[in-house]
Short mmCIF file of C-alpha atoms in Angstrom, two decimals:
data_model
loop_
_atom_site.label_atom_id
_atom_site.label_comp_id
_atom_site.label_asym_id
_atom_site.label_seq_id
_atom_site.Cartn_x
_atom_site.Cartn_y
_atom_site.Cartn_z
CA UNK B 1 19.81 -15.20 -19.25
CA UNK B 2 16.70 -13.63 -17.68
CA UNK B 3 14.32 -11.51 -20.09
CA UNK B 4 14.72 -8.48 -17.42
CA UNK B 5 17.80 -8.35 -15.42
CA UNK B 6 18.18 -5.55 -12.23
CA UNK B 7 21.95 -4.76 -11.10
CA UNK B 8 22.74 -4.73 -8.65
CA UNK B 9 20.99 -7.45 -6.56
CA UNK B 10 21.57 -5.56 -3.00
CA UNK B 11 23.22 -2.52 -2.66
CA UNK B 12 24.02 -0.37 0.68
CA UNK B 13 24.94 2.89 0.69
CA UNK B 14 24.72 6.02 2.88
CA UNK B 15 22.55 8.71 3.35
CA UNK B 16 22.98 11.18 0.84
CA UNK B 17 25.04 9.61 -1.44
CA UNK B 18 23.74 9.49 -5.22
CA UNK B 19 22.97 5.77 -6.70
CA UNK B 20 22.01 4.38 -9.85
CA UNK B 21 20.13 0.80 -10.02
CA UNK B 22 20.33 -0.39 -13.73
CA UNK B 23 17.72 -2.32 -15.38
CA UNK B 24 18.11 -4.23 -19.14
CA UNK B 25 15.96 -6.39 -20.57
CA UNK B 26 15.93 -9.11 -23.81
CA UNK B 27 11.84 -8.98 -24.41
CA UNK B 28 11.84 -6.65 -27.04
CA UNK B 29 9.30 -4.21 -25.09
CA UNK B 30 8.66 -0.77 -25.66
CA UNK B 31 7.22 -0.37 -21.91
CA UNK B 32 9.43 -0.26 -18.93
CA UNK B 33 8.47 0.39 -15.54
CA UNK B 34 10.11 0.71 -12.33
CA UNK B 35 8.06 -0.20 -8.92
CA UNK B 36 8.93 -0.23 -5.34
CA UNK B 37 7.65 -2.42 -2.51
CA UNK B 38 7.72 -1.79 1.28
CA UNK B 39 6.09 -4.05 3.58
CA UNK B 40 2.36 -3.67 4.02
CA UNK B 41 2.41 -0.90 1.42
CA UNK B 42 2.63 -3.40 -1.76
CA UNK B 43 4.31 -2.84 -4.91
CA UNK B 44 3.98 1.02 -6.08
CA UNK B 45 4.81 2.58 -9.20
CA UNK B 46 8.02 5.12 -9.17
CA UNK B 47 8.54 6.09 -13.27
CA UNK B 48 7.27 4.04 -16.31
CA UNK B 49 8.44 4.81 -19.97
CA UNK B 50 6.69 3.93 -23.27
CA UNK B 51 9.03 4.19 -25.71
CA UNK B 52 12.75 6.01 -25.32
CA UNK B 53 11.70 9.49 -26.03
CA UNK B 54 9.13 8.98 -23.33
CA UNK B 55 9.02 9.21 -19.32
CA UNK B 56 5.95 9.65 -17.03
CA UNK B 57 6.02 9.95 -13.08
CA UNK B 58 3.92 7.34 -11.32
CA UNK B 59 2.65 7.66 -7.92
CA UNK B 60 5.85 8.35 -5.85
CA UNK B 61 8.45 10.02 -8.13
CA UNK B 62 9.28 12.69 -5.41
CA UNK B 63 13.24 11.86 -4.56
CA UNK B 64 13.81 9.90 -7.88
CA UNK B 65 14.79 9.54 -11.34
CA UNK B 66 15.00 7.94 -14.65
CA UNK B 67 17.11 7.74 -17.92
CA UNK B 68 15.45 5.41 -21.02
CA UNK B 69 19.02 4.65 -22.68
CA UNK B 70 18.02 2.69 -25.53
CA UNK B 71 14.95 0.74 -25.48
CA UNK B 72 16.32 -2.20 -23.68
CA UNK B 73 17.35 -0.34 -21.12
CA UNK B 74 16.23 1.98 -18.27
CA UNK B 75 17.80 3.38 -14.92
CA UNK B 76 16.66 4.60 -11.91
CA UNK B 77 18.50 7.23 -9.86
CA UNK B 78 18.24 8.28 -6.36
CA UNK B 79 19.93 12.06 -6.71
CA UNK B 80 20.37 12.19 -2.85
CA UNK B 81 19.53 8.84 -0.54
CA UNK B 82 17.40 8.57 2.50
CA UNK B 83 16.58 5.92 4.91
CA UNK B 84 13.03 5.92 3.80
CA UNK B 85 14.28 4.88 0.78
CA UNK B 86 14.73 2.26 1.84
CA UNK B 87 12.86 -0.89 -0.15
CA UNK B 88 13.04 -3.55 -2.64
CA UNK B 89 13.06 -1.87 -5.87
CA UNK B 90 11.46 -4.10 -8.98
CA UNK B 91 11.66 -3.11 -13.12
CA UNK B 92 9.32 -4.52 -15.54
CA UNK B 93 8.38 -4.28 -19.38
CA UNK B 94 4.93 -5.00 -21.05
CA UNK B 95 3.39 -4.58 -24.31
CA UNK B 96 0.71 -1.85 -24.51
CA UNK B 97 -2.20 -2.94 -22.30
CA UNK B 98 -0.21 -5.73 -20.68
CA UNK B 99 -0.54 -7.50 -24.10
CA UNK B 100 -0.63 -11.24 -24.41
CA UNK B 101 1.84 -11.87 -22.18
CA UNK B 102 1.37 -9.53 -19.22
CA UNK B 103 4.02 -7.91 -17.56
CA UNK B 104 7.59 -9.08 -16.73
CA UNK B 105 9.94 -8.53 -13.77
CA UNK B 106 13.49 -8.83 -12.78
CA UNK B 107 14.46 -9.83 -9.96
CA UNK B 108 14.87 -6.77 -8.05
CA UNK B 109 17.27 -4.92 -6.19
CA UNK B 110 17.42 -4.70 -2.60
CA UNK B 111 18.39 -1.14 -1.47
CA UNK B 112 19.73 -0.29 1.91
CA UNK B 113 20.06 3.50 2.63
CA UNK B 114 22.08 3.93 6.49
CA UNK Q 1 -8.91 5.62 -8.60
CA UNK Q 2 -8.38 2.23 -9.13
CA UNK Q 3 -7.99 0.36 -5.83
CA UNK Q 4 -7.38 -3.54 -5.54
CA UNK Q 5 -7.88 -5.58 -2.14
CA UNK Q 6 -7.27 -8.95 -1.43
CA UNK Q 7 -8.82 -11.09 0.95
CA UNK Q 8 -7.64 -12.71 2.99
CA UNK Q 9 -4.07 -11.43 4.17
CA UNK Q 10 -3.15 -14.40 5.77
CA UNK Q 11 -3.96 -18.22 5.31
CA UNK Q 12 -2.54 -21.39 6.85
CA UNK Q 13 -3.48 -24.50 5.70
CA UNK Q 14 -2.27 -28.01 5.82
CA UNK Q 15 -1.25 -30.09 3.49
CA UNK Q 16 -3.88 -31.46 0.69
CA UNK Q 17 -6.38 -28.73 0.68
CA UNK Q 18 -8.23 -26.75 -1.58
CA UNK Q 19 -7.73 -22.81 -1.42
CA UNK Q 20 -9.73 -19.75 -2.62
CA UNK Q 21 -7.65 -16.21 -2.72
CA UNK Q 22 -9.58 -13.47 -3.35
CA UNK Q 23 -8.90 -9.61 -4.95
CA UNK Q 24 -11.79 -7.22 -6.15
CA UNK Q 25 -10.98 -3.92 -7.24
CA UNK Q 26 -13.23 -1.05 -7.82
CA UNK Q 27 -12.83 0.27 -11.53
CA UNK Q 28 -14.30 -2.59 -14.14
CA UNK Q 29 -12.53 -0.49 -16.89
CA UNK Q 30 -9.58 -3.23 -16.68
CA UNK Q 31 -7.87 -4.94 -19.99
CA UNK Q 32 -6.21 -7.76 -18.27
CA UNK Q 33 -5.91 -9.03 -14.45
CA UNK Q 34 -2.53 -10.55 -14.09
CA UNK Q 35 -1.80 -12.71 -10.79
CA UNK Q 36 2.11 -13.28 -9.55
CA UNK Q 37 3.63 -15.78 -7.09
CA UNK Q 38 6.55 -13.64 -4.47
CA UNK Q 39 8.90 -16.02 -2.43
CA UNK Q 40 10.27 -14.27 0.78
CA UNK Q 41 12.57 -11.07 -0.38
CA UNK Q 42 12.52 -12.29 -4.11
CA UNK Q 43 10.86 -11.43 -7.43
CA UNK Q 44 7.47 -11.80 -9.02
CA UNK Q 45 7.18 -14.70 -11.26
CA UNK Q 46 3.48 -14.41 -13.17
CA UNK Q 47 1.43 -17.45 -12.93
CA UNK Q 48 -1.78 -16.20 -15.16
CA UNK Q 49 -2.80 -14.07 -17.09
CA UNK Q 50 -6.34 -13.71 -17.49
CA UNK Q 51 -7.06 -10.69 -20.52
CA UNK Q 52 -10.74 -8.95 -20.58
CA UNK Q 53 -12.12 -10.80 -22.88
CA UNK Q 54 -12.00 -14.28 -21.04
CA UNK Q 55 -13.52 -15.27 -17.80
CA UNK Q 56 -10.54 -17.33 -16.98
CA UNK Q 57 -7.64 -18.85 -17.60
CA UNK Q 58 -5.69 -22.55 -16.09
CA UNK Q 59 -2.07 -24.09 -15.32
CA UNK Q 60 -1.87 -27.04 -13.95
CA UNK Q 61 -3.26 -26.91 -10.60
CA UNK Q 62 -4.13 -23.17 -10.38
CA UNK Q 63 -7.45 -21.59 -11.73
CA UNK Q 64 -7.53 -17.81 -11.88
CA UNK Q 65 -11.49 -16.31 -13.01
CA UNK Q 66 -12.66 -13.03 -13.81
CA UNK Q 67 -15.83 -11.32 -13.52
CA UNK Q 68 -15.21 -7.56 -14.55
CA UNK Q 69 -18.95 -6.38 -14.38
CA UNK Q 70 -18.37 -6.97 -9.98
CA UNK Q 71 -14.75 -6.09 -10.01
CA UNK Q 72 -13.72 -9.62 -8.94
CA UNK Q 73 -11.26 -12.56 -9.67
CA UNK Q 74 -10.39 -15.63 -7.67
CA UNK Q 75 -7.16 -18.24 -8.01
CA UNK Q 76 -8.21 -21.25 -7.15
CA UNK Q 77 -5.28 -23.58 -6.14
CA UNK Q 78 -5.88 -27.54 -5.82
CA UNK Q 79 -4.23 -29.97 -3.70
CA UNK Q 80 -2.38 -27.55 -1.95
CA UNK Q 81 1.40 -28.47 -0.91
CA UNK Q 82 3.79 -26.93 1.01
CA UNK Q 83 6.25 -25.87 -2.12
CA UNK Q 84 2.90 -23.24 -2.97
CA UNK Q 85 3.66 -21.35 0.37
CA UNK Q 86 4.75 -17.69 -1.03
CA UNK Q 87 3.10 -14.67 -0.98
CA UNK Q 88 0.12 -14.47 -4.16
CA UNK Q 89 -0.66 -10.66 -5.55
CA UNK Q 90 -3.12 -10.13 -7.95
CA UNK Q 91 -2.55 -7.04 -10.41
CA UNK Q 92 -5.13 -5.43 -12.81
CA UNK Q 93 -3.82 -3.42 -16.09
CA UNK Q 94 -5.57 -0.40 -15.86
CA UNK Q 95 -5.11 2.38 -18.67
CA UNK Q 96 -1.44 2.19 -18.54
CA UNK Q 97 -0.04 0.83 -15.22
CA UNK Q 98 -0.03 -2.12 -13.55
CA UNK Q 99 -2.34 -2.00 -10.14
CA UNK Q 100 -1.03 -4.41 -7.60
CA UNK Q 101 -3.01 -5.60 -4.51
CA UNK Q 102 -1.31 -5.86 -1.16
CA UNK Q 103 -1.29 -9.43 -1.37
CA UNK Q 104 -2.58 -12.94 0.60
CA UNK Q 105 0.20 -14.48 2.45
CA UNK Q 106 -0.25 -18.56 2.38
CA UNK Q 107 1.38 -21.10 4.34
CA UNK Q 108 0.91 -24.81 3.70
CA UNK Q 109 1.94 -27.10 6.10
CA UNK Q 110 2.58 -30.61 6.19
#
C-alpha cells in the first residue's frame, strides 16, 4: 500500500454541488498538507495541519475546507464547486521542518467541476 | 516572501547528454530543498533531499547541490535517457510549508 493514499483518483461533479476528497496516510506524520496545481501556476498550498487539534489556511483557502480526523487522516471539502476549481489536487505529510525524509505525496486526485 | 524560479522551463535534449536544471529562490532562511520528479497528470515522487546543513546530496545518476548563502541549487542528471523525460520541481522547506517552483519541463529523445 502507498504511505499516502488520495480517494478518489478523478472525480467529476457539477457546479455547486458539495465534495469531499479523502486523504489517509501509513507514515506516522503529524503534518498533513493539502496542495493544488493548475498549469503554469505550480503546486500551491490550500490547508496544512500539524497535529489533529490543529488547522492553518495556506495561500488559497477561499472556497475550501478541512477536517483532521485522526492523525492519519485529513479531508478536504469544497462546500459549493466551481469550474475554477478545477485542478489536480495533491496531500502530503512531513515531519517538522521536512525532517529527514522530506515530504510525501499521494497520488492525487483529479477534480473536474462542469 | 519566499519565491522559487526555475530555469529553464523547457529543455529537449537527445539521448546521452548531460543536463543542468536550475531553481534559486530568494529567502536563504531554508531548512531543506527537496527536488521531485512529475510524469504527465500524475504524482510527485521525491528524488533528493538535500537538508541545510549539506551542500548536496546523490542517487545514482542524479546530483542535486545547494548553496543557501546565493539562494541556489542545481540537479545535475548524467547520461540522460529518454525514461528521465517528466517534469522536475524543486521545493524549499521554508518555516513551515513546502515552496514549490513552477518547474523545468525535459524531454529526452532518442
Amino acid at each position: 500500500d502507498a504511505d499516502v493514499t488520495q480517494t478518489p483518483r478523478n472525480r467529476i461533479t457539477k457546479t455547486g454541488k458539495r465534495i469531499m476528497l479523502e486523504c489517509s496516510q501509513t507514515k506516522g506524520h503529524d503534518r498533513m498538507y493539502w496542495y493544488r496545481q493548475d498549469p503554469g501556476l505550480g503546486l500551491r498550498l490550500i490547508y496544512y495541519s500539524f497535529d489533529v487539534k490543529d488547522i492553518n489556511k495556506g495561500e488559497i483557502s477561499d472556497g475550501y475546507s478541512v477536517s483532521r480526523q485522526a492523525q492519519a487522516k485529513f479531508s478536504l471539502s469544497l462546500e459549493s464547486a466551481i469550474p475554477n476549481q478545477t485542478a489536480l489536487y495533491f496531500c502530503a505529510t512531513s515531519t517538522p521542518r521536512g525532517g529527514d525524509a522530506g515530504y510525501t505525496f499521494g497520488s492525487g486526485t483529479r477534480l473536474t467541476v462542469v | 516572501k519566499q519565491e522559487v524560479t526555475q530555469i529553464p522551463a523547457a529543455l529537449s535534449v537527445p539521448e546521452g547528454e548531460n543536463l543542468v536544471l536550475n531553481c534559486s529562490f530568494t529567502d536563504s532562511a531554508i531548512y531543506n530543498l527537496q527536488w521531485f520528479r512529475q510524469d504527465p497528470g500524475k504524482g510527485l515522487t521525491s528524488l533528493l533531499l538535500i537538508q541545510s546543513s549539506q551542500r548536496e546530496q546523490t542517487s545514482g545518476r542524479l546530483n542535486a547541490s545547494l548553496d543557501k548563502s546565493s539562494g541556489r541549487s542545481t540537479l545535475y542528471i548524467a547520461a540522460s535517457q529518454p525514461g528521465d523525460s517528466a517534469t522536475y520541481l524543486c521545493a524549499v522547506h521554508n518555516t513551515d510549508k513546502l515552496i514549490f517552483g513552477t518547474g523545468t519541463r525535459l524531454q529526452v529523445f532518442p
